[in-house]
Short mmCIF file of C-alpha atoms and ligand atoms in Angstrom, two decimals:
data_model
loop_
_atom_site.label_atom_id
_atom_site.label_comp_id
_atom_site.label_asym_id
_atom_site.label_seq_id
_atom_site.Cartn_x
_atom_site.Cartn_y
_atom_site.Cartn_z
CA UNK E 1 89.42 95.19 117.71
CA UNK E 2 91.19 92.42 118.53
CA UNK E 3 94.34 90.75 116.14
CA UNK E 4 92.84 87.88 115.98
CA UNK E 5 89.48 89.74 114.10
CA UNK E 6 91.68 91.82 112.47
CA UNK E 7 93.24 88.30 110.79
CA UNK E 8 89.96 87.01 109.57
CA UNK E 9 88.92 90.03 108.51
CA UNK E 10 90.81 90.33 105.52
CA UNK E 11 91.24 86.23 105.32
CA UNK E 12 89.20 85.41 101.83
CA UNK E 13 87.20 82.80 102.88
CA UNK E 14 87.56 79.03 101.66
CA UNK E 15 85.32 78.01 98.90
CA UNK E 16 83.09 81.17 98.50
CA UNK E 17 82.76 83.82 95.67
CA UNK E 18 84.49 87.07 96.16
CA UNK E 19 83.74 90.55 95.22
CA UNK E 20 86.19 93.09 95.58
CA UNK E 21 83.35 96.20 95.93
CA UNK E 22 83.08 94.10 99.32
CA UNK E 23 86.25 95.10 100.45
CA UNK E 24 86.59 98.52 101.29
CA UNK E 25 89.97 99.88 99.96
CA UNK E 26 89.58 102.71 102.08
CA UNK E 27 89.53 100.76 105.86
CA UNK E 28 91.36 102.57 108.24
CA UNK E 29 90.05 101.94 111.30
CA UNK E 30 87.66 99.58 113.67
CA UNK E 31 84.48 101.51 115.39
CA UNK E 32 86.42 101.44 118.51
CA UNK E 33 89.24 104.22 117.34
CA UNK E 34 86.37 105.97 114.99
CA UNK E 35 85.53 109.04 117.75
CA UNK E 36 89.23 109.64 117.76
CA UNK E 37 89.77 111.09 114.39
CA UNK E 38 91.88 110.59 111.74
CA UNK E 39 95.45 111.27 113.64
CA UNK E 40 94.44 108.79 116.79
CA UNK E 41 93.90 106.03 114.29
CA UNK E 42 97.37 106.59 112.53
CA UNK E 43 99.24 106.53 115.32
CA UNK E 44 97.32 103.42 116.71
CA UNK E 45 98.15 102.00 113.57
CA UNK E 46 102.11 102.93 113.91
CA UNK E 47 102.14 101.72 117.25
CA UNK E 48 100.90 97.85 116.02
CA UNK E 49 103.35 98.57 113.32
CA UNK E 50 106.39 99.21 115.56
CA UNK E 51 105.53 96.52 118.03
CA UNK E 52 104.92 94.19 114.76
CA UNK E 53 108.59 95.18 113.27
CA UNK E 54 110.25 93.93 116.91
CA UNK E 55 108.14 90.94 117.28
CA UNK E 56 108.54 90.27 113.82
CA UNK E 57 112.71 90.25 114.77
CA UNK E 58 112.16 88.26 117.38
CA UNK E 59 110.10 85.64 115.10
CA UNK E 60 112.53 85.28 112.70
CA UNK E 61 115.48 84.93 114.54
CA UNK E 62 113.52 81.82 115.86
CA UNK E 63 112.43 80.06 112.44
CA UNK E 64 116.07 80.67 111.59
CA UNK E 65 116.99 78.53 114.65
CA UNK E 66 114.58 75.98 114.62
CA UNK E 67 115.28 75.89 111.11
CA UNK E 68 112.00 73.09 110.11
CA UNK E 69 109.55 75.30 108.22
CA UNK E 70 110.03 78.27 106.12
CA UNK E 71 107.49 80.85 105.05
CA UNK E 72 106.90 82.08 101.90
CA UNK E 73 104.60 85.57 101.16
CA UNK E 74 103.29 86.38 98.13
CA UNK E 75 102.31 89.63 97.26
CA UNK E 76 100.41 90.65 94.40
CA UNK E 77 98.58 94.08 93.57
CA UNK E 78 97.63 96.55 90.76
CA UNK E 79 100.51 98.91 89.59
CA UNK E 80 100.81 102.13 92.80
CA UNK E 81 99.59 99.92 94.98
CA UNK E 82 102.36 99.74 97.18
CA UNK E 83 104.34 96.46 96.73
CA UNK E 84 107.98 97.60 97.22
CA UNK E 85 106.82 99.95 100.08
CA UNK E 86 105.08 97.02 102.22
CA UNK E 87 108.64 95.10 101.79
CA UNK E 88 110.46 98.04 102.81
CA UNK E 89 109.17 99.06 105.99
CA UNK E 90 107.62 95.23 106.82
CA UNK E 91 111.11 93.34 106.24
CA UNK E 92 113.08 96.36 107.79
CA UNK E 93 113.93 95.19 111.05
CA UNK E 94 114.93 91.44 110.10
CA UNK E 95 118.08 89.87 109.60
CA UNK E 96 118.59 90.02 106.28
CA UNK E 97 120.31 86.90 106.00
CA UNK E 98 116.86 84.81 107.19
CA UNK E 99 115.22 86.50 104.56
CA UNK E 100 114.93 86.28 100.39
CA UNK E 101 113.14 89.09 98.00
CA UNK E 102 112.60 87.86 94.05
CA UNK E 103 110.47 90.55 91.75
CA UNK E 104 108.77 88.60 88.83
CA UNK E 105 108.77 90.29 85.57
CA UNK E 106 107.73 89.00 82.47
CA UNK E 107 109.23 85.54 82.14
CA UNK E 108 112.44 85.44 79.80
CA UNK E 109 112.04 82.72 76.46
CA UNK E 110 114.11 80.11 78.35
CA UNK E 111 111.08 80.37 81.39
CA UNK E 112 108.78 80.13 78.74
CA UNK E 113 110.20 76.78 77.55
CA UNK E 114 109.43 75.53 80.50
CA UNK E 115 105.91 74.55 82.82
CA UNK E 116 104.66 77.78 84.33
CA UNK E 117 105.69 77.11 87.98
CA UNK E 118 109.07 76.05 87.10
CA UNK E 119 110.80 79.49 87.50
CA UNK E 120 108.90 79.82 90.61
CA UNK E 121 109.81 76.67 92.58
CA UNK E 122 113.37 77.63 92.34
CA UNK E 123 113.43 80.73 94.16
CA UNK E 124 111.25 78.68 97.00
CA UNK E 125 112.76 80.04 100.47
CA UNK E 126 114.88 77.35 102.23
CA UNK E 127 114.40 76.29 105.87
CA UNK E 128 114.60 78.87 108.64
CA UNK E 129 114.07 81.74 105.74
CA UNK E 130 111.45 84.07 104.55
CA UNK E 131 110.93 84.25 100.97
CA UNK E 132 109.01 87.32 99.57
CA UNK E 133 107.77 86.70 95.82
CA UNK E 134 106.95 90.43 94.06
CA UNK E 135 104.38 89.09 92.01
CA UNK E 136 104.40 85.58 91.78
CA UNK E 137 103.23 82.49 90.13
CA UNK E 138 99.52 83.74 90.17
CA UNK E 139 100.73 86.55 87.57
CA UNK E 140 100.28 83.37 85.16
CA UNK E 141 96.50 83.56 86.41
CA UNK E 142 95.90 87.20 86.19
CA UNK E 143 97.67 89.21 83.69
CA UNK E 144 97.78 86.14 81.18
CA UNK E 145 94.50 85.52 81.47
CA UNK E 146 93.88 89.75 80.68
CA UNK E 147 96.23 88.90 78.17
CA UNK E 148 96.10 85.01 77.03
CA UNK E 149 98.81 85.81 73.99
CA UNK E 150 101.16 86.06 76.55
CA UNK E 151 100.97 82.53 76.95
CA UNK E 152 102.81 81.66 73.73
CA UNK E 153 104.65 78.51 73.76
CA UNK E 154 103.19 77.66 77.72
CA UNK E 155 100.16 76.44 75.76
CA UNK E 156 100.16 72.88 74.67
CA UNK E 157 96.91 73.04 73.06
CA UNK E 158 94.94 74.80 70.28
CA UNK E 159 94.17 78.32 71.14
CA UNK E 160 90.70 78.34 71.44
CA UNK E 161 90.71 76.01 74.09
CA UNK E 162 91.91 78.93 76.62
CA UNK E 163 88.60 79.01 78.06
CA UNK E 164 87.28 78.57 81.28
CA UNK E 165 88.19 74.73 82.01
CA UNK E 166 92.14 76.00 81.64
CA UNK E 167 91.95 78.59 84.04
CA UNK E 168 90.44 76.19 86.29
CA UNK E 169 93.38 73.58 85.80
CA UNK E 170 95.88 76.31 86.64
CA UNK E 171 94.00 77.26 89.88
CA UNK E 172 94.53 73.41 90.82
CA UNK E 173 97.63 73.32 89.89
CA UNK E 174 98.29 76.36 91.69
CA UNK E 175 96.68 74.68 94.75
CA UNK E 176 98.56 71.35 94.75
CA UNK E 177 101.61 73.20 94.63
CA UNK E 178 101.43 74.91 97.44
CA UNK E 179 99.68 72.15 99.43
CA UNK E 180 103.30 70.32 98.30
CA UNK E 181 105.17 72.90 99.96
CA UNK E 182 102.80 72.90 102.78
CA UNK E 183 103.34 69.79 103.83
CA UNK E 184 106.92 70.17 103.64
CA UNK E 185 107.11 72.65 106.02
CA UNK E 186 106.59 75.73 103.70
CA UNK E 187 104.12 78.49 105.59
CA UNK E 188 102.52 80.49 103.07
CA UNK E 189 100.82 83.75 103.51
CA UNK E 190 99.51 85.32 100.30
CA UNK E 191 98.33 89.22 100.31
CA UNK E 192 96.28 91.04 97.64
CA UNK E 193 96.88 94.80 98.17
CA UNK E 194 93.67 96.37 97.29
CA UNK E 195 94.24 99.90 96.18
CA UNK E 196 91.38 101.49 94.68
CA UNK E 197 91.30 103.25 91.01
CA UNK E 198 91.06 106.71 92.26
CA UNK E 199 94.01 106.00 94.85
CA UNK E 200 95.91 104.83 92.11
CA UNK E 201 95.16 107.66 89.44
CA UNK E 202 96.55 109.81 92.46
CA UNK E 203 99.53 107.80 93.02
CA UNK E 204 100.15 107.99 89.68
CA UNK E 205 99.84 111.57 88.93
CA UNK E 206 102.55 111.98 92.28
CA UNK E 207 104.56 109.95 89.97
CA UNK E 208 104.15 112.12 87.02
CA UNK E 209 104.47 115.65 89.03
CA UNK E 210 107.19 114.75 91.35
CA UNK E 211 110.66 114.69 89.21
CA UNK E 212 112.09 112.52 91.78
CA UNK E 213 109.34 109.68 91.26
CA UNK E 214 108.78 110.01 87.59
CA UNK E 215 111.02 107.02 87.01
CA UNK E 216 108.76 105.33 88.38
CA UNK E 217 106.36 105.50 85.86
CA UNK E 218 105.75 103.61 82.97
CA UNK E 219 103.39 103.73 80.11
CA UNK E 220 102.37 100.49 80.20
CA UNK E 221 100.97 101.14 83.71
CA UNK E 222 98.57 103.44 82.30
CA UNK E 223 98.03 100.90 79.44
CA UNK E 224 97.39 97.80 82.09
CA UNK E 225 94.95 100.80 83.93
CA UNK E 226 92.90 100.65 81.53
CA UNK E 227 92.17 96.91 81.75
CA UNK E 228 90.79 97.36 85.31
CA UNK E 229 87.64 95.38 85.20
CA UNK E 230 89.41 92.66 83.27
CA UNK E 231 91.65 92.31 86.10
CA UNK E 232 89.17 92.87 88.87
CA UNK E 233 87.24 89.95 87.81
CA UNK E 234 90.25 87.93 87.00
CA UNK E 235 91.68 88.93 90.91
CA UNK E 236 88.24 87.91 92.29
CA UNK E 237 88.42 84.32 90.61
CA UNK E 238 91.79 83.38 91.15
CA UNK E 239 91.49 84.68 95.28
CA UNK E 240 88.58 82.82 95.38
CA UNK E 241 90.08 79.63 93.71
CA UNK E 242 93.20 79.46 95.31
CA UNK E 243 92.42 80.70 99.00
CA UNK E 244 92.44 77.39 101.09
CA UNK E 245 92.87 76.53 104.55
CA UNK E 246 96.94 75.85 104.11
CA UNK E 247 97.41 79.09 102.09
CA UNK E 248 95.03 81.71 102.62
CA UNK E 249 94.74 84.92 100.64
CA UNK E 250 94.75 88.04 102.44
CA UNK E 251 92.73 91.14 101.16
CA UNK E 252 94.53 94.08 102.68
CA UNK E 253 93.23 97.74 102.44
CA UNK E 254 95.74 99.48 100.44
CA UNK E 255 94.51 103.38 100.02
CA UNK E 256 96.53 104.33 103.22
CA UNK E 257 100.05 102.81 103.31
CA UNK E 258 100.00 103.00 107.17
CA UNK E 259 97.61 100.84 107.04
CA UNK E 260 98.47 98.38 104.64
CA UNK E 261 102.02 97.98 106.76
CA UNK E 262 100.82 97.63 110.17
CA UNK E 263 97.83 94.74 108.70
CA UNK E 264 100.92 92.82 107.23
CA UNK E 265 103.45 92.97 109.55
CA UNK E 266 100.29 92.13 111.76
CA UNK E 267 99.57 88.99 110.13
CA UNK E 268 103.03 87.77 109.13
CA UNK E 269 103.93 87.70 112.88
CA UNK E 270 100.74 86.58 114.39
CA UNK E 271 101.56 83.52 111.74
CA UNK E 272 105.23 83.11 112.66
CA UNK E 273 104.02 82.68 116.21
CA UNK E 274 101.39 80.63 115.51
CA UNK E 275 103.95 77.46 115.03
CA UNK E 276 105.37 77.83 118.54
CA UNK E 277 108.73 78.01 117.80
CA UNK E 278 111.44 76.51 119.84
CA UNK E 279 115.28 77.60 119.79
CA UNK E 280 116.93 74.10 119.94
CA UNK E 281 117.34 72.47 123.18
CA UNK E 282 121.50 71.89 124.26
CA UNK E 283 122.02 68.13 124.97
CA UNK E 284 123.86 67.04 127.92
CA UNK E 285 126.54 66.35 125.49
CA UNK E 286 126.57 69.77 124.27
CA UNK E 287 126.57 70.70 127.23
CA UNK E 288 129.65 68.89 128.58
CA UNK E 289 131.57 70.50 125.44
CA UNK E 290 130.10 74.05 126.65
CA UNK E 291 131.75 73.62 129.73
CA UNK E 292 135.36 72.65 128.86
CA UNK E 293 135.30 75.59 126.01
CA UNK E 294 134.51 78.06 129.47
CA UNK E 295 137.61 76.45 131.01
CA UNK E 296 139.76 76.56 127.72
CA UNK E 297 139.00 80.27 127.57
CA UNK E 298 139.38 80.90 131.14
CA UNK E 299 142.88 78.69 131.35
CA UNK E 300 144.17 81.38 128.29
P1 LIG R 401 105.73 98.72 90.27
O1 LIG R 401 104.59 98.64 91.23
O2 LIG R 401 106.86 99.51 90.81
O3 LIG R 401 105.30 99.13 88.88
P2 LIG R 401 105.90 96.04 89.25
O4 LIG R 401 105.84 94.80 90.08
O5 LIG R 401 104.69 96.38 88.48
O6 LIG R 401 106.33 97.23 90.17
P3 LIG R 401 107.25 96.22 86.77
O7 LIG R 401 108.66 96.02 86.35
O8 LIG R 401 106.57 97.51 86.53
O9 LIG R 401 107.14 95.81 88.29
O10 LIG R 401 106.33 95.13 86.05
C1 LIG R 401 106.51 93.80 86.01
C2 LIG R 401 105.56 93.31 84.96
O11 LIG R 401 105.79 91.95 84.68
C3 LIG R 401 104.11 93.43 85.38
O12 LIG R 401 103.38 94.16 84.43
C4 LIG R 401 103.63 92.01 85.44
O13 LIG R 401 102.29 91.86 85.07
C5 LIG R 401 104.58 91.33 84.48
N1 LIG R 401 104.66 89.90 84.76
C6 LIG R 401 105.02 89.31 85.90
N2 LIG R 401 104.91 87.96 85.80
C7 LIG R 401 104.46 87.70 84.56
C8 LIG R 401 104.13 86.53 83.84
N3 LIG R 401 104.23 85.32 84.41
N4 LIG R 401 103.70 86.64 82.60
C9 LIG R 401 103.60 87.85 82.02
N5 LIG R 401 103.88 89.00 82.62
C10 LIG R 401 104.30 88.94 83.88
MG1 LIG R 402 104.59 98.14 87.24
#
């Protein structure tokens, strides 16, 4: 299969409904690797991965030079479904001074205070960078809508007006903002990981069995677990809301981790290319200055 199927694949397409039993958690392969068994396909899927990782170096040292647009990638997923890993091994071969990670936990009183994008918009990635929001500003579309009391002071108006017309604003709001950033130069690529619940009862019982992982566990995991339709629906809504030509959602397989690296480094530097890049050209000026520097240094 070609990238470029590969890309619109998992793209969630503009204005339609989605369903998540659509998406197949499980993908690991296209029909052309499926005679070669399991092992073939992994390795297939390291090798795109590998390549990705230098291209992906390459890429970035670029957008740091041309220094006009940024990108920004959200990622957002159930609990296990491997967030931090993606970041890991998918940010592991850039510079790390192009590039920005912020984890969103549950917003502190003074966030509160404030209009729900507002801790958001200042860890935006500058020019030439790559931001990576952990979560993101969509978490105010998906676990508070699971759980609307976490709204508390964000919410202007009487409570039984949460209904369906103020999710609806948010998803707007949502979308203007990022068109905003589009149009000043902000790329944004937006992944859902999509884990299934039996992957992630496995995960979690890893997390449970192996000493060296049990920090990793926490009881409200199991708690949020048990909301998984809640946030199924809510995941399908918002995705389906807020995927738009500018800033497309992503669904990427997440049951094998192989796979879930090698689709996002995939994408993220089929994007970066996508802009056509340019380091910036010398003037003749420049130039000149280049010149007597070479006979400075050679006259020493
Ligand atoms: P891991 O996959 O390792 O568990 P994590 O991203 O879940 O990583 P945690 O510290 O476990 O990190 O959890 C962060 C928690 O903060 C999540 O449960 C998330 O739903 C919550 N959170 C993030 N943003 C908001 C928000 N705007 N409002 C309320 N809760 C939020
Ligand atoms: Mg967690």
């Amino acid at each position: 299969m070609l990238r470029k199927d590969i890309i619109d694949l998992f793209r969630v397409p503009v204005g339609k409904k989605l369903k998540l039993k659509d998406h197949n958690p499980g993908w690991k392969q296209s029909a052309e690797f499926e005679d070669f068994g399991k092992d073939a396909v992994k390795e297939r899927a390291q090798e795109v991965l590998t390549k990705s990782l230098t291209d992906l170096a390459q890429a970035q040292d670029l957008l740091y030079a041309d220094s006009r647009y940024s990108l920004l990638i959200v990622l957002q997923a159930m609990d296990a479904a491997g967030k931090d890993g993606t970041i890991k091994h998918v940010m592991s071969g850039v510079n790390p001074q192009g590039c920005q990670v912020f984890s969103f936990k549950k917003p502190s009183s003074e966030e509160l205070q404030h209009n729900f994008l507002w801790r958001y918009a200042k860890c935006l990635p500058e020019r030439g960078r790559i931001g990576i929001f952990n979560r993101s500003y969509y978490e105010d579309v998906l676990v508070v809508k699971v759980h609307p009391e976490l709204l508390g002071r964000q919410l202007p108006r009487e409570k039984e007006q949460v209904g369906k017309k103020f999710w609806e604003e948010r998803y707007e709001d949502i979308n203007a903002f990022e068109q905003h950033l589009v149009r000043n130069g902000t790329v944004i690529l937006k992944f859902f990981l999509n884990v299934s619940k039996d992957e992630q009862k496995r995960r979690f019982l890893e997390r449970l069995e192996r000493p060296e992982k049990n920090w990793k566990f926490s009881a409200s995991d199991m708690a949020e677990r048990g909301f998984w339709d809640d946030y199924t629906k809510a995941y399908e809504d918002a995705l389906a809301a807020t995927s738009t030509g500018p800033a497309p959602w992503y669904v990427i397989p997440a049951d094998y981790k192989w796979i879930t690296r090698a689709v996002v480094a995939d994408i993220v530097t089929t994007t970066i290319r996508k802009l056509n890049l340019k380091y910036p050209e010398v003037t003749d000026e420049q130039k000149k200055r280049l010149v007597e520097a070479r006979k400075k240094l050679d006259a020493e």
